[in-house]
Short mmCIF file of C-alpha atoms in Angstrom, two decimals:
data_model
loop_
_atom_site.label_atom_id
_atom_site.label_comp_id
_atom_site.label_asym_id
_atom_site.label_seq_id
_atom_site.Cartn_x
_atom_site.Cartn_y
_atom_site.Cartn_z
CA MET W 1 77.08 -140.14 88.91
CA ALA W 2 76.69 -138.15 92.12
CA ASP W 3 74.53 -135.05 91.91
CA VAL W 4 77.17 -132.36 92.39
CA SER W 5 76.08 -128.73 92.13
CA SER W 6 78.02 -126.11 90.20
CA ASP W 7 79.09 -124.44 93.47
CA GLU W 8 80.46 -127.73 94.74
CA TYR W 9 82.40 -128.17 91.53
CA VAL W 10 84.01 -124.78 92.10
CA GLN W 11 84.71 -125.52 95.76
CA ASN W 12 86.08 -129.00 95.15
CA GLY W 13 88.15 -128.05 92.11
CA VAL W 14 86.55 -130.69 89.89
CA THR W 15 87.58 -130.13 86.28
CA ARG W 16 84.90 -130.34 83.62
CA ARG W 17 85.71 -131.41 80.11
CA ILE W 18 84.36 -129.51 77.10
CA LEU W 19 84.29 -131.44 73.83
CA LEU W 20 84.13 -129.09 70.86
CA ALA W 21 82.53 -130.61 67.76
CA GLY W 22 84.25 -129.77 64.51
CA PRO W 23 83.11 -128.48 62.08
CA ARG W 24 80.74 -126.08 63.84
CA SER W 25 79.32 -122.58 63.40
CA PHE W 26 79.36 -120.63 60.12
CA CYS W 27 79.17 -122.41 56.78
CA ALA W 28 80.15 -120.95 53.41
CA GLY W 29 76.58 -119.99 52.49
CA VAL W 30 76.08 -118.08 55.73
CA GLU W 31 79.43 -116.29 55.44
CA ARG W 32 78.55 -115.30 51.88
CA ALA W 33 75.10 -113.99 52.84
CA ILE W 34 76.44 -111.88 55.71
CA GLU W 35 79.21 -110.46 53.52
CA ILE W 36 76.66 -109.54 50.87
CA VAL W 37 74.76 -107.36 53.35
CA GLU W 38 77.97 -105.85 54.73
CA ARG W 39 79.22 -104.93 51.27
CA ALA W 40 75.83 -103.55 50.24
CA LEU W 41 75.90 -101.27 53.27
CA GLU W 42 79.44 -100.14 52.43
CA SER W 43 78.75 -99.44 48.75
CA ARG W 44 75.18 -98.16 48.86
CA GLY W 45 74.90 -96.84 52.38
CA ALA W 46 72.11 -97.39 54.87
CA PRO W 47 69.38 -98.36 54.76
CA VAL W 48 69.71 -101.65 52.91
CA TYR W 49 66.55 -103.73 53.14
CA VAL W 50 66.67 -107.48 53.67
CA ARG W 51 63.67 -109.69 53.01
CA LYS W 52 63.34 -112.02 56.02
CA GLN W 53 66.33 -112.69 58.26
CA ILE W 54 69.48 -112.91 56.13
CA VAL W 55 70.36 -116.03 58.15
CA HIS W 56 68.52 -117.53 61.09
CA ASN W 57 70.54 -116.14 63.96
CA VAL W 58 69.43 -113.43 66.36
CA SER W 59 72.94 -112.10 67.04
CA VAL W 60 73.81 -111.79 63.35
CA VAL W 61 70.54 -110.02 62.56
CA ASP W 62 70.89 -107.63 65.50
CA ASP W 63 74.46 -106.77 64.51
CA LEU W 64 73.54 -106.01 60.91
CA ALA W 65 70.47 -104.04 61.98
CA GLY W 66 72.72 -101.89 64.14
CA ARG W 67 74.78 -101.10 61.07
CA GLY W 68 71.84 -100.03 58.92
CA ALA W 69 70.19 -103.19 57.58
CA VAL W 70 66.40 -103.12 57.76
CA PHE W 71 64.77 -106.52 57.96
CA VAL W 72 61.27 -106.85 56.51
CA GLU W 73 58.86 -109.70 56.07
CA GLU W 74 57.59 -108.82 52.60
CA LEU W 75 58.60 -106.58 49.71
CA GLU W 76 55.62 -104.27 50.25
CA GLU W 77 57.57 -102.87 53.21
CA VAL W 78 60.48 -101.85 50.94
CA PRO W 79 60.26 -98.30 49.50
CA ASP W 80 60.34 -97.98 45.72
CA GLY W 81 63.84 -97.72 44.29
CA SER W 82 65.51 -99.18 47.36
CA THR W 83 68.11 -101.91 47.60
CA VAL W 84 66.81 -105.24 48.86
CA VAL W 85 68.77 -108.39 49.64
CA PHE W 86 67.13 -111.81 49.41
CA SER W 87 68.05 -114.04 52.33
CA ALA W 88 70.20 -117.16 52.15
CA HIS W 89 67.05 -119.32 52.26
CA GLY W 90 65.93 -118.25 48.78
CA VAL W 91 62.68 -116.86 47.41
CA SER W 92 60.01 -117.98 44.98
CA PRO W 93 59.76 -116.70 41.38
CA ALA W 94 56.71 -114.68 42.45
CA VAL W 95 58.86 -112.65 44.84
CA ARG W 96 61.47 -112.06 42.14
CA GLU W 97 58.78 -110.91 39.73
CA GLU W 98 57.35 -108.50 42.29
CA ALA W 99 60.79 -107.00 42.90
CA GLU W 100 61.36 -106.57 39.18
CA GLU W 101 57.97 -104.97 38.62
CA ARG W 102 58.69 -102.45 41.37
CA GLY W 103 62.16 -101.68 40.05
CA LEU W 104 63.92 -102.63 43.24
CA ASP W 105 67.70 -102.97 43.29
CA VAL W 106 67.92 -106.67 44.09
CA ILE W 107 70.98 -108.45 45.47
CA ASP W 108 70.46 -112.19 45.73
CA GLY W 109 71.87 -113.75 48.89
CA THR W 110 70.40 -117.19 48.19
CA CYS W 111 72.82 -119.95 49.18
CA PRO W 112 74.08 -121.60 45.98
CA LEU W 113 73.13 -125.01 47.38
CA VAL W 114 69.55 -123.85 47.87
CA ALA W 115 69.60 -122.44 44.33
CA LYS W 116 70.58 -125.90 43.07
CA VAL W 117 67.49 -127.39 44.71
CA HIS W 118 65.37 -124.72 43.01
CA ALA W 119 66.90 -125.60 39.65
CA LYS W 120 66.12 -129.28 40.19
CA ALA W 121 62.51 -128.44 41.06
CA ARG W 122 62.09 -126.52 37.81
CA ARG W 123 63.77 -129.26 35.79
CA TYR W 124 61.80 -132.15 37.29
CA ALA W 125 58.49 -130.31 36.99
CA ALA W 126 59.22 -129.34 33.37
CA ARG W 127 59.60 -132.98 32.37
CA GLY W 128 56.23 -133.83 33.94
CA ASP W 129 57.20 -135.21 37.35
CA THR W 130 55.19 -134.91 40.51
CA VAL W 131 57.90 -133.63 42.85
CA VAL W 132 57.76 -134.58 46.51
CA LEU W 133 59.59 -132.05 48.66
CA ILE W 134 60.73 -133.30 52.06
CA GLY W 135 60.87 -130.37 54.44
CA HIS W 136 59.30 -128.38 57.25
CA ALA W 137 56.09 -126.53 56.46
CA GLY W 138 56.44 -122.78 56.78
CA HIS W 139 60.24 -122.69 56.58
CA GLU W 140 61.41 -119.95 54.22
CA GLU W 141 63.55 -122.32 52.18
CA VAL W 142 60.60 -124.66 51.69
CA GLU W 143 58.28 -121.83 50.67
CA GLY W 144 60.78 -120.64 48.08
CA THR W 145 61.30 -124.12 46.63
CA LEU W 146 57.58 -124.88 46.45
CA GLY W 147 57.11 -121.62 44.62
CA GLU W 148 59.26 -122.84 41.73
CA ALA W 149 56.57 -125.30 40.59
CA PRO W 150 53.52 -125.03 42.86
CA GLU W 151 51.26 -127.06 40.59
CA SER W 152 53.69 -129.98 40.43
CA MET W 153 54.96 -130.23 44.00
CA VAL W 154 53.72 -131.72 47.24
CA LEU W 155 55.29 -131.26 50.69
CA VAL W 156 55.81 -134.10 53.17
CA GLN W 157 57.45 -133.99 56.58
CA THR W 158 57.30 -137.59 57.81
CA ALA W 159 57.25 -141.17 56.56
CA GLU W 160 53.63 -141.39 57.71
CA GLU W 161 52.69 -138.50 55.43
CA VAL W 162 54.34 -140.34 52.54
CA ARG W 163 52.20 -143.40 53.19
CA GLU W 164 49.09 -141.20 53.11
CA LEU W 165 49.87 -139.76 49.66
CA SER W 166 47.19 -140.59 47.11
CA MET W 167 49.00 -139.63 43.93
CA ALA W 168 48.41 -142.00 41.02
CA ASP W 169 51.11 -140.56 38.77
CA PRO W 170 54.00 -143.05 38.63
CA GLN W 171 56.44 -140.35 37.52
CA VAL W 172 57.54 -139.18 40.95
CA SER W 173 60.81 -137.57 42.04
CA TYR W 174 61.86 -136.01 45.31
CA LEU W 175 63.91 -133.17 46.72
CA THR W 176 64.79 -132.19 50.28
CA GLN W 177 65.25 -129.06 52.33
CA THR W 178 68.99 -128.54 52.75
CA THR W 179 68.99 -128.37 56.57
CA LEU W 180 67.16 -131.56 57.59
CA GLY W 181 68.26 -134.29 59.94
CA VAL W 182 70.11 -136.90 57.89
CA ASP W 183 68.74 -139.96 59.69
CA GLU W 184 65.13 -138.76 59.79
CA THR W 185 65.25 -137.82 56.11
CA ALA W 186 66.53 -141.29 55.25
CA GLU W 187 63.40 -142.75 56.84
CA VAL W 188 61.18 -140.55 54.69
CA VAL W 189 63.12 -141.45 51.54
CA ASP W 190 62.78 -145.16 52.37
CA ALA W 191 59.02 -144.66 52.66
CA LEU W 192 59.01 -142.95 49.25
CA ARG W 193 60.89 -145.86 47.69
CA GLU W 194 58.36 -148.27 49.11
CA ARG W 195 55.38 -146.16 48.06
CA PHE W 196 56.71 -145.38 44.56
CA PRO W 197 58.86 -148.22 43.15
CA LEU W 198 59.74 -146.12 40.06
CA LEU W 199 60.83 -143.16 42.18
CA TYR W 200 63.41 -140.95 40.51
CA GLU W 201 66.15 -140.05 42.95
CA PRO W 202 68.40 -137.01 42.52
CA PRO W 203 71.98 -137.88 41.55
CA SER W 204 73.26 -136.16 44.70
CA GLU W 205 71.58 -135.47 48.03
CA ASP W 206 70.19 -132.03 48.75
CA ILE W 207 71.04 -131.89 52.47
CA CYS W 208 74.03 -129.60 52.41
CA TYR W 209 77.57 -130.55 53.33
CA ALA W 210 77.56 -128.22 56.35
CA THR W 211 74.41 -129.72 57.85
CA THR W 212 75.75 -133.24 57.36
CA ASN W 213 79.19 -132.39 58.75
CA ARG W 214 77.78 -130.73 61.86
CA GLN W 215 75.52 -133.67 62.57
CA ASN W 216 78.31 -136.19 62.09
CA ALA W 217 80.68 -134.14 64.25
CA LEU W 218 78.14 -134.06 67.05
CA LYS W 219 77.51 -137.79 66.75
CA ALA W 220 81.22 -138.33 67.40
CA ILE W 221 81.07 -136.68 70.83
CA ILE W 222 77.55 -137.48 72.05
CA PRO W 223 78.54 -140.86 73.58
CA GLU W 224 81.01 -139.13 75.91
CA ALA W 225 78.86 -136.15 76.86
CA ASP W 226 76.60 -135.74 79.88
CA LEU W 227 75.11 -132.61 78.31
CA VAL W 228 75.18 -131.07 74.84
CA LEU W 229 74.92 -127.33 74.25
CA VAL W 230 74.04 -126.14 70.74
CA VAL W 231 74.61 -122.48 69.97
CA GLY W 232 71.92 -121.33 67.57
CA SER W 233 68.57 -119.59 67.33
CA ALA W 234 65.20 -121.28 67.69
CA ASN W 235 64.27 -120.63 64.05
CA SER W 236 67.51 -122.20 62.77
CA SER W 237 66.48 -125.56 61.32
CA ASN W 238 69.95 -127.08 61.30
CA SER W 239 70.55 -125.98 64.91
CA VAL W 240 67.28 -127.51 66.10
CA ARG W 241 68.18 -130.75 64.30
CA LEU W 242 71.41 -130.91 66.33
CA VAL W 243 69.48 -130.71 69.59
CA GLU W 244 67.08 -133.39 68.39
CA LEU W 245 69.99 -135.58 67.34
CA SER W 246 71.50 -135.51 70.82
CA ARG W 247 68.23 -136.08 72.62
CA TYR W 248 67.35 -138.96 70.32
CA ALA W 249 70.67 -140.56 71.28
CA GLY W 250 69.76 -140.19 74.96
CA THR W 251 71.97 -137.23 75.89
CA PRO W 252 70.29 -134.10 77.27
CA ALA W 253 70.73 -131.12 74.96
CA GLU W 254 69.86 -127.43 75.10
CA LEU W 255 69.64 -124.78 72.37
CA ILE W 256 71.10 -121.42 73.39
CA ASP W 257 71.51 -118.13 71.55
CA THR W 258 74.36 -116.96 73.75
CA ALA W 259 76.21 -117.95 76.91
CA GLU W 260 73.74 -115.85 78.90
CA ASP W 261 71.10 -118.52 78.25
CA ILE W 262 72.98 -121.20 80.20
CA ARG W 263 71.17 -122.19 83.37
CA PRO W 264 73.33 -123.31 86.32
CA GLU W 265 71.01 -126.23 87.05
CA TRP W 266 71.85 -127.73 83.66
CA LEU W 267 75.43 -128.18 84.87
CA GLU W 268 74.63 -130.06 88.04
CA GLY W 269 76.38 -133.43 88.00
CA VAL W 270 77.78 -132.75 84.53
CA ARG W 271 81.44 -133.57 83.98
CA THR W 272 81.62 -133.63 80.16
CA ILE W 273 79.85 -131.08 77.97
CA GLY W 274 79.54 -131.45 74.22
CA LEU W 275 79.53 -128.07 72.49
CA THR W 276 78.71 -127.12 68.92
CA GLY W 277 77.18 -124.30 66.91
CA GLY W 278 74.66 -124.37 64.09
CA ALA W 279 75.72 -123.26 60.64
CA SER W 280 74.36 -119.74 61.20
CA ALA W 281 75.91 -119.25 64.68
CA PRO W 282 78.95 -116.93 64.87
CA PRO W 283 82.10 -118.70 66.12
CA ALA W 284 82.56 -115.97 68.73
CA LEU W 285 79.36 -117.06 70.44
CA VAL W 286 80.74 -120.58 70.87
CA GLU W 287 83.93 -119.12 72.30
CA GLY W 288 81.79 -117.10 74.69
CA VAL W 289 80.15 -120.29 75.94
CA VAL W 290 83.55 -121.80 76.70
CA SER W 291 84.48 -118.70 78.70
CA ALA W 292 81.17 -118.74 80.56
CA LEU W 293 81.50 -122.41 81.46
CA SER W 294 84.94 -121.75 82.93
CA ALA W 295 83.25 -119.40 85.39
CA HIS W 296 81.45 -122.42 86.84
CA GLY W 297 84.73 -124.16 87.66
CA PRO W 298 87.93 -125.31 85.95
CA VAL W 299 87.55 -126.76 82.46
CA THR W 300 89.62 -128.49 79.82
CA VAL W 301 88.78 -128.02 76.17
CA GLU W 302 89.26 -130.69 73.53
CA GLU W 303 88.30 -130.34 69.87
CA ARG W 304 87.11 -133.34 67.88
CA GLU W 305 87.30 -132.48 64.20
CA ILE W 306 85.81 -135.05 61.82
CA ALA W 307 86.19 -132.98 58.63
CA ARG W 308 87.95 -129.87 57.37
CA GLU W 309 85.69 -127.55 55.39
CA THR W 310 87.31 -125.59 52.57
CA VAL W 311 84.13 -124.72 50.66
CA TYR W 312 83.62 -121.16 49.51
CA PHE W 313 81.04 -119.43 47.33
CA ASP W 314 81.73 -116.42 45.17
CA LEU W 315 79.85 -113.21 45.82
CA PRO W 316 77.26 -111.96 43.32
CA SER W 317 78.60 -109.40 40.88
CA ALA W 318 76.42 -106.66 42.38
CA VAL W 319 78.66 -106.49 45.47
CA ARG W 320 81.83 -108.16 44.31
CA GLY W 321 83.69 -104.98 43.37
CA ASP W 322 87.41 -105.40 43.00
CA ALA W 323 87.90 -107.69 45.99
CA PRO W 324 89.71 -110.88 44.96
CA ARG W 325 87.95 -114.20 45.46
CA PRO W 326 89.54 -117.63 44.88
CA ALA W 327 87.23 -118.60 42.02
CA ASP W 328 83.62 -118.59 40.95
CA GLY W 329 81.29 -121.19 42.30
CA LEU W 330 81.86 -124.07 44.68
CA SER W 331 85.18 -125.52 45.71
CA SER W 332 86.16 -128.00 48.35
#
């Protein structure tokens, strides 16, 4: 393909194609977490404290902070008697105990799918398993899950780390962080099966539906794209996995928080752009990217939807009020 600059595209009237991956952007757990903070602000008034970022997106956090949410790293920063929301990534039992001891008004924003992983960790550890958690060290979700049974769990990130495990206990099970790359996780699970022939596998995978759907949707457009843009923040695990997925397939990809992050040189020689958003990226930011790209020359927009998401999660009773919700729990 000829190296055509953005200016030349504008001058020559070349039309770029934007392929929108679907599903993209907010998932049910993120929508629920954001609504929890919004309702807490409405019912209790500012400030409402939030331990860690409610979801991993700079724009979402900045918006809520402007409305009175105060984001803190640890509970020691929360004044006694205040309202505190736990982020969608979950917390360890030690954090819950600290909040209770201090009499804080706790609203739990943990994604129900993360809570299910926590429940499995407790159950597997209680029956005597050594539980291998596949995940990224330091991620808030991983820290919370490990905290459920710290004496019975071990963290691995790669297949190589699995092969280096020296555990003698044959009673081994595994769990995964909910926002991992599907293909890379499969490699780690295969290594576990080889290392532990009696490995107990969970009846259903822990990688959440939204992570899987967004990866599969991107896979459907990568072969046609010259460049992939992923809207999401750098600390968003599922967004970073989307970038890695594209690059692994041989298509250049860039992670951007907003349209302002787009560099004109990325667009040189590019005729087809794949566009998606991580599960914590507001849809409006993706729409803003489409508008920004049109400023670099004429575009056509085509959506490729591989699945329709109808999942919802009920709000916790602490902020539910009288607002109607379809039903408790998970539906799809």
